[in-house]
Amino acid sequence: MIASNFLTNKAKAYDSISYSGKLSHKGSQGAGCVTPITVRGLTIGYGSKAVLKDADFEVRTGEVLAIIGPNGAGKSTLLKTLAAQLPLLGGQISLMGSDIRKLRPEDIARSLSLFLTDRPSTEWMTCRELVSAGRYPYTGRLGLLSEADWSIVDASMEKMGAADLSDIPFNNISDGQKQRVLLARALCQEPNVLLLDEPASFLDIRFQLELVSTLKNLAHCDNLAIVVTLHELDLVRRAADRVICLRDGRVDRIGTVDSILTNHYMEQLYGLPAGSL
């Protein structure tokens, strides 16, 4: 019964966190020659209601791209659409050079990882068991890991500073530790692209700064393409290479951190009184 519950919860943990696939070392093997994500004329939303129209941008290898904008601008919707968790209402998304609508879920899973703030159901699961769910794109629903798979799991936990949490139940660790474990799960899936939705939520300042350092290292050292939604503009300034701004149902501006995060433009973007920043 315990084994059955473990497999059931492991499948739920995979489904609730994301797709994911090949990572860090792949960038150094030539994956960086292809633009990880290209968006052209993209319209997104729920049902027939569009929240963002005619978006055009690229996600590049080795960079952190931050998505910012007021509440309701479509930041999370955009991230979930990039991960193929929501259907496109118009336009095109290319993932590693292929139309995402023509890719099988397992193909998407081997190139892209989506990190959500939702906590997975982890009854009976240790941190190591949760991280091992990241190998699902390669092992199937039964989750039969090889020795090589477990080596990737352990290496990912070590990389994220979570090796000492391996045998501890996931429900028994702090929010900051949970973020490290979930990032380790994403890494052991070996993606080219890592998408993160509000990863700084629930974290105190220490763990927020630790997260910033982690994202920069994954992009600049491991050659990942990273897209992250953030509300904290100070973290955007610290973490991002480029920023995409959403407002009034469109991409309002894309640029470097210094060109975007000016007091004047932030007042415009968030509808603040002139001179309030």
mmCIF file of C-alpha atoms in Angstrom, residues 73-271:
data_model
loop_
_atom_site.group_PDB
_atom_site.id
_atom_site.type_symbol
_atom_site.label_atom_id
_atom_site.label_comp_id
_atom_site.label_asym_id
_atom_site.label_seq_id
_atom_site.Cartn_x
_atom_site.Cartn_y
_atom_site.Cartn_z
ATOM 1 C CA ALA A 73 -1.272 41.762 -17.389
ATOM 2 C CA GLY A 74 -0.868 38.096 -18.340
ATOM 3 C CA LYS A 75 2.535 37.193 -16.875
ATOM 4 C CA SER A 76 1.581 33.750 -15.547
ATOM 5 C CA THR A 77 -0.655 33.090 -18.550
ATOM 6 C CA LEU A 78 2.264 33.796 -20.866
ATOM 7 C CA LEU A 79 4.557 31.482 -18.924
ATOM 8 C CA LYS A 80 2.037 28.630 -18.976
ATOM 9 C CA THR A 81 1.438 29.133 -22.694
ATOM 10 C CA LEU A 82 5.177 28.977 -23.375
ATOM 11 C CA ALA A 83 5.157 25.657 -21.513
ATOM 12 C CA ALA A 84 2.224 24.353 -23.603
ATOM 13 C CA GLN A 85 0.005 24.117 -20.534
ATOM 14 C CA LEU A 86 -2.434 26.523 -22.195
ATOM 15 C CA PRO A 87 -3.357 26.515 -25.900
ATOM 16 C CA LEU A 88 -2.337 29.376 -28.171
ATOM 17 C CA LEU A 89 -5.156 31.632 -29.333
ATOM 18 C CA GLY A 90 -3.051 32.860 -32.247
ATOM 19 C CA GLY A 91 0.482 33.152 -33.538
ATOM 20 C CA GLN A 92 3.347 30.732 -33.070
ATOM 21 C CA ILE A 93 5.788 29.480 -30.434
ATOM 22 C CA SER A 94 8.906 27.647 -31.607
ATOM 23 C CA LEU A 95 10.688 25.469 -29.040
ATOM 24 C CA MET A 96 14.224 24.544 -30.079
ATOM 25 C CA GLY A 97 13.282 25.332 -33.667
ATOM 26 C CA SER A 98 10.025 23.332 -33.796
ATOM 27 C CA ASP A 99 6.407 24.508 -33.678
ATOM 28 C CA ILE A 100 5.336 23.703 -30.124
ATOM 29 C CA ARG A 101 1.857 22.687 -31.301
ATOM 30 C CA LYS A 102 3.378 19.865 -33.363
ATOM 31 C CA LEU A 103 5.489 18.475 -30.526
ATOM 32 C CA ARG A 104 4.427 15.561 -28.357
ATOM 33 C CA PRO A 105 4.286 16.204 -24.595
ATOM 34 C CA GLU A 106 7.342 14.016 -24.072
ATOM 35 C CA ASP A 107 9.279 16.057 -26.640
ATOM 36 C CA ILE A 108 8.394 19.263 -24.820
ATOM 37 C CA ALA A 109 9.291 17.546 -21.559
ATOM 38 C CA ARG A 110 12.825 16.918 -22.730
ATOM 39 C CA SER A 111 13.537 20.553 -23.520
ATOM 40 C CA LEU A 112 11.589 22.652 -21.055
ATOM 41 C CA SER A 113 10.851 22.830 -17.338
ATOM 42 C CA LEU A 114 8.112 24.902 -15.687
ATOM 43 C CA PHE A 115 8.615 25.844 -12.039
ATOM 44 C CA LEU A 116 5.368 26.884 -10.336
ATOM 45 C CA THR A 117 4.757 28.255 -6.856
ATOM 46 C CA ASP A 118 2.081 25.607 -6.259
ATOM 47 C CA ARG A 119 3.290 22.980 -3.830
ATOM 48 C CA PRO A 120 2.984 19.368 -5.044
ATOM 49 C CA SER A 121 1.206 16.654 -3.060
ATOM 50 C CA THR A 122 4.105 14.808 -1.422
ATOM 51 C CA GLU A 123 2.655 12.372 1.091
ATOM 52 C CA TRP A 124 5.178 9.600 1.806
ATOM 53 C CA MET A 125 7.882 11.371 -0.253
ATOM 54 C CA THR A 126 11.366 12.324 0.832
ATOM 55 C CA CYS A 127 13.143 15.203 -0.873
ATOM 56 C CA ARG A 128 15.229 12.798 -2.938
ATOM 57 C CA GLU A 129 12.125 10.951 -4.091
ATOM 58 C CA LEU A 130 10.521 14.232 -5.110
ATOM 59 C CA VAL A 131 13.585 15.296 -7.080
ATOM 60 C CA SER A 132 13.594 11.898 -8.807
ATOM 61 C CA ALA A 133 10.198 12.777 -10.317
ATOM 62 C CA GLY A 134 12.204 15.018 -12.628
ATOM 63 C CA ARG A 135 13.393 11.934 -14.497
ATOM 64 C CA TYR A 136 9.823 11.062 -15.558
ATOM 65 C CA PRO A 137 10.269 12.287 -19.157
ATOM 66 C CA TYR A 138 12.890 9.553 -19.508
ATOM 67 C CA THR A 139 11.505 6.723 -17.365
ATOM 68 C CA GLY A 140 7.745 6.704 -18.015
ATOM 69 C CA ARG A 141 4.863 6.638 -15.559
ATOM 70 C CA LEU A 142 6.234 3.716 -13.541
ATOM 71 C CA GLY A 143 9.204 5.829 -12.594
ATOM 72 C CA LEU A 144 11.783 3.052 -12.827
ATOM 73 C CA LEU A 145 15.076 4.890 -12.478
ATOM 74 C CA SER A 146 18.399 3.487 -13.585
ATOM 75 C CA GLU A 147 21.637 3.928 -11.691
ATOM 76 C CA ALA A 148 22.499 6.726 -14.115
ATOM 77 C CA ASP A 149 19.161 8.436 -13.364
ATOM 78 C CA TRP A 150 19.828 8.343 -9.613
ATOM 79 C CA SER A 151 23.284 9.787 -10.216
ATOM 80 C CA ILE A 152 21.661 12.740 -12.021
ATOM 81 C CA VAL A 153 19.193 13.150 -9.131
ATOM 82 C CA ASP A 154 21.991 13.241 -6.561
ATOM 83 C CA ALA A 155 24.154 15.559 -8.659
ATOM 84 C CA SER A 156 21.221 17.970 -9.058
ATOM 85 C CA MET A 157 20.593 18.031 -5.316
ATOM 86 C CA GLU A 158 24.272 18.615 -4.676
ATOM 87 C CA LYS A 159 24.331 21.474 -7.177
ATOM 88 C CA MET A 160 21.382 23.157 -5.453
ATOM 89 C CA GLY A 161 22.833 22.691 -1.965
ATOM 90 C CA ALA A 162 20.087 20.245 -1.054
ATOM 91 C CA ALA A 163 22.047 17.006 -0.702
ATOM 92 C CA ASP A 164 21.697 17.059 3.095
ATOM 93 C CA LEU A 165 17.895 17.083 2.697
ATOM 94 C CA SER A 166 17.742 13.848 0.704
ATOM 95 C CA ASP A 167 16.128 11.622 3.326
ATOM 96 C CA ILE A 168 13.946 14.287 4.964
ATOM 97 C CA PRO A 169 10.220 14.362 4.108
ATOM 98 C CA PHE A 170 9.540 17.274 1.760
ATOM 99 C CA ASN A 171 6.681 18.481 3.974
ATOM 100 C CA ASN A 172 9.078 18.872 6.919
ATOM 101 C CA ILE A 173 11.474 21.444 5.449
ATOM 102 C CA SER A 174 11.344 25.241 5.210
ATOM 103 C CA ASP A 175 10.061 27.257 2.257
ATOM 104 C CA GLY A 176 13.586 28.219 1.236
ATOM 105 C CA GLN A 177 14.681 24.590 1.356
ATOM 106 C CA LYS A 178 11.624 23.574 -0.665
ATOM 107 C CA GLN A 179 12.618 26.026 -3.393
ATOM 108 C CA ARG A 180 16.069 24.435 -3.581
ATOM 109 C CA VAL A 181 14.595 20.937 -3.778
ATOM 110 C CA LEU A 182 12.125 21.927 -6.500
ATOM 111 C CA LEU A 183 14.901 23.593 -8.482
ATOM 112 C CA ALA A 184 16.941 20.407 -8.128
ATOM 113 C CA ARG A 185 13.967 18.504 -9.544
ATOM 114 C CA ALA A 186 13.905 20.883 -12.502
ATOM 115 C CA LEU A 187 17.653 20.527 -13.052
ATOM 116 C CA CYS A 188 17.646 16.740 -13.011
ATOM 117 C CA GLN A 189 15.252 16.902 -15.949
ATOM 118 C CA GLU A 190 18.099 18.451 -17.973
ATOM 119 C CA PRO A 191 16.144 21.186 -19.811
ATOM 120 C CA ASN A 192 17.344 23.758 -22.292
ATOM 121 C CA VAL A 193 14.735 26.205 -20.981
ATOM 122 C CA LEU A 194 13.684 26.876 -17.384
ATOM 123 C CA LEU A 195 10.466 28.825 -16.788
ATOM 124 C CA LEU A 196 9.746 30.089 -13.268
ATOM 125 C CA ASP A 197 6.525 31.702 -12.058
ATOM 126 C CA GLU A 198 7.058 33.985 -9.037
ATOM 127 C CA PRO A 199 9.825 31.819 -7.506
ATOM 128 C CA ALA A 200 10.581 34.456 -4.846
ATOM 129 C CA SER A 201 7.126 34.084 -3.287
ATOM 130 C CA PHE A 202 7.201 32.858 0.335
ATOM 131 C CA LEU A 203 10.944 33.532 0.620
ATOM 132 C CA ASP A 204 12.668 35.864 3.054
ATOM 133 C CA ILE A 205 15.379 38.234 1.838
ATOM 134 C CA ARG A 206 18.207 35.743 2.388
ATOM 135 C CA PHE A 207 16.612 33.076 0.218
ATOM 136 C CA GLN A 208 15.539 35.656 -2.368
ATOM 137 C CA LEU A 209 19.151 36.702 -2.842
ATOM 138 C CA GLU A 210 20.211 33.065 -2.928
ATOM 139 C CA LEU A 211 17.636 32.474 -5.653
ATOM 140 C CA VAL A 212 19.002 35.382 -7.698
ATOM 141 C CA SER A 213 22.516 33.963 -7.493
ATOM 142 C CA THR A 214 21.245 30.522 -8.506
ATOM 143 C CA LEU A 215 19.376 31.806 -11.567
ATOM 144 C CA LYS A 216 22.349 33.838 -12.771
ATOM 145 C CA ASN A 217 24.691 30.869 -12.378
ATOM 146 C CA LEU A 218 22.319 28.524 -14.213
ATOM 147 C CA ALA A 219 22.080 30.950 -17.122
ATOM 148 C CA HIS A 220 25.622 32.275 -17.323
ATOM 149 C CA CYS A 221 27.572 29.165 -16.245
ATOM 150 C CA ASP A 222 25.314 26.274 -17.277
ATOM 151 C CA ASN A 223 24.026 28.011 -20.416
ATOM 152 C CA LEU A 224 20.335 27.680 -19.654
ATOM 153 C CA ALA A 225 17.676 29.940 -21.114
ATOM 154 C CA ILE A 226 15.668 31.213 -18.137
ATOM 155 C CA VAL A 227 12.358 33.065 -18.116
ATOM 156 C CA VAL A 228 11.064 34.275 -14.764
ATOM 157 C CA THR A 229 8.050 36.309 -13.651
ATOM 158 C CA LEU A 230 8.793 38.625 -10.741
ATOM 159 C CA HIS A 231 7.004 41.334 -8.785
ATOM 160 C CA GLU A 232 10.114 42.418 -6.865
ATOM 161 C CA LEU A 233 11.851 45.021 -9.029
ATOM 162 C CA ASP A 234 15.001 44.887 -6.926
ATOM 163 C CA LEU A 235 15.304 41.184 -7.730
ATOM 164 C CA VAL A 236 14.720 41.933 -11.416
ATOM 165 C CA ARG A 237 17.593 44.404 -11.315
ATOM 166 C CA ARG A 238 19.863 41.846 -9.655
ATOM 167 C CA ALA A 239 18.914 38.779 -11.680
ATOM 168 C CA ALA A 240 17.846 39.716 -15.199
ATOM 169 C CA ASP A 241 19.787 40.292 -18.391
ATOM 170 C CA ARG A 242 16.717 41.513 -20.277
ATOM 171 C CA VAL A 243 13.194 42.499 -19.248
ATOM 172 C CA ILE A 244 9.886 42.127 -21.072
ATOM 173 C CA CYS A 245 7.075 44.405 -19.892
ATOM 174 C CA LEU A 246 3.383 43.554 -20.245
ATOM 175 C CA ARG A 247 0.666 46.204 -20.100
ATOM 176 C CA ASP A 248 -2.825 46.712 -21.511
ATOM 177 C CA GLY A 249 -2.893 43.417 -23.391
ATOM 178 C CA ARG A 250 0.408 43.792 -25.193
ATOM 179 C CA VAL A 251 4.176 43.622 -24.875
ATOM 180 C CA ASP A 252 4.837 47.244 -24.012
ATOM 181 C CA ARG A 253 8.620 47.186 -24.065
ATOM 182 C CA ILE A 254 11.617 44.815 -24.158
ATOM 183 C CA GLY A 255 15.139 45.823 -23.238
ATOM 184 C CA THR A 256 18.083 45.658 -20.885
ATOM 185 C CA VAL A 257 17.593 46.130 -17.170
ATOM 186 C CA ASP A 258 19.107 49.619 -17.212
ATOM 187 C CA SER A 259 16.934 50.767 -20.098
ATOM 188 C CA ILE A 260 13.722 49.407 -18.572
ATOM 189 C CA LEU A 261 13.980 49.983 -14.834
ATOM 190 C CA THR A 262 13.916 53.765 -14.864
ATOM 191 C CA ASN A 263 11.695 55.614 -12.418
ATOM 192 C CA HIS A 264 9.839 57.353 -15.233
ATOM 193 C CA TYR A 265 8.993 54.170 -17.113
ATOM 194 C CA MET A 266 8.114 52.166 -13.981
ATOM 195 C CA GLU A 267 5.604 54.887 -13.083
ATOM 196 C CA GLN A 268 4.062 54.521 -16.541
ATOM 197 C CA LEU A 269 4.047 50.729 -16.478
ATOM 198 C CA TYR A 270 2.398 50.427 -13.078
ATOM 199 C CA GLY A 271 0.161 53.490 -13.349
#
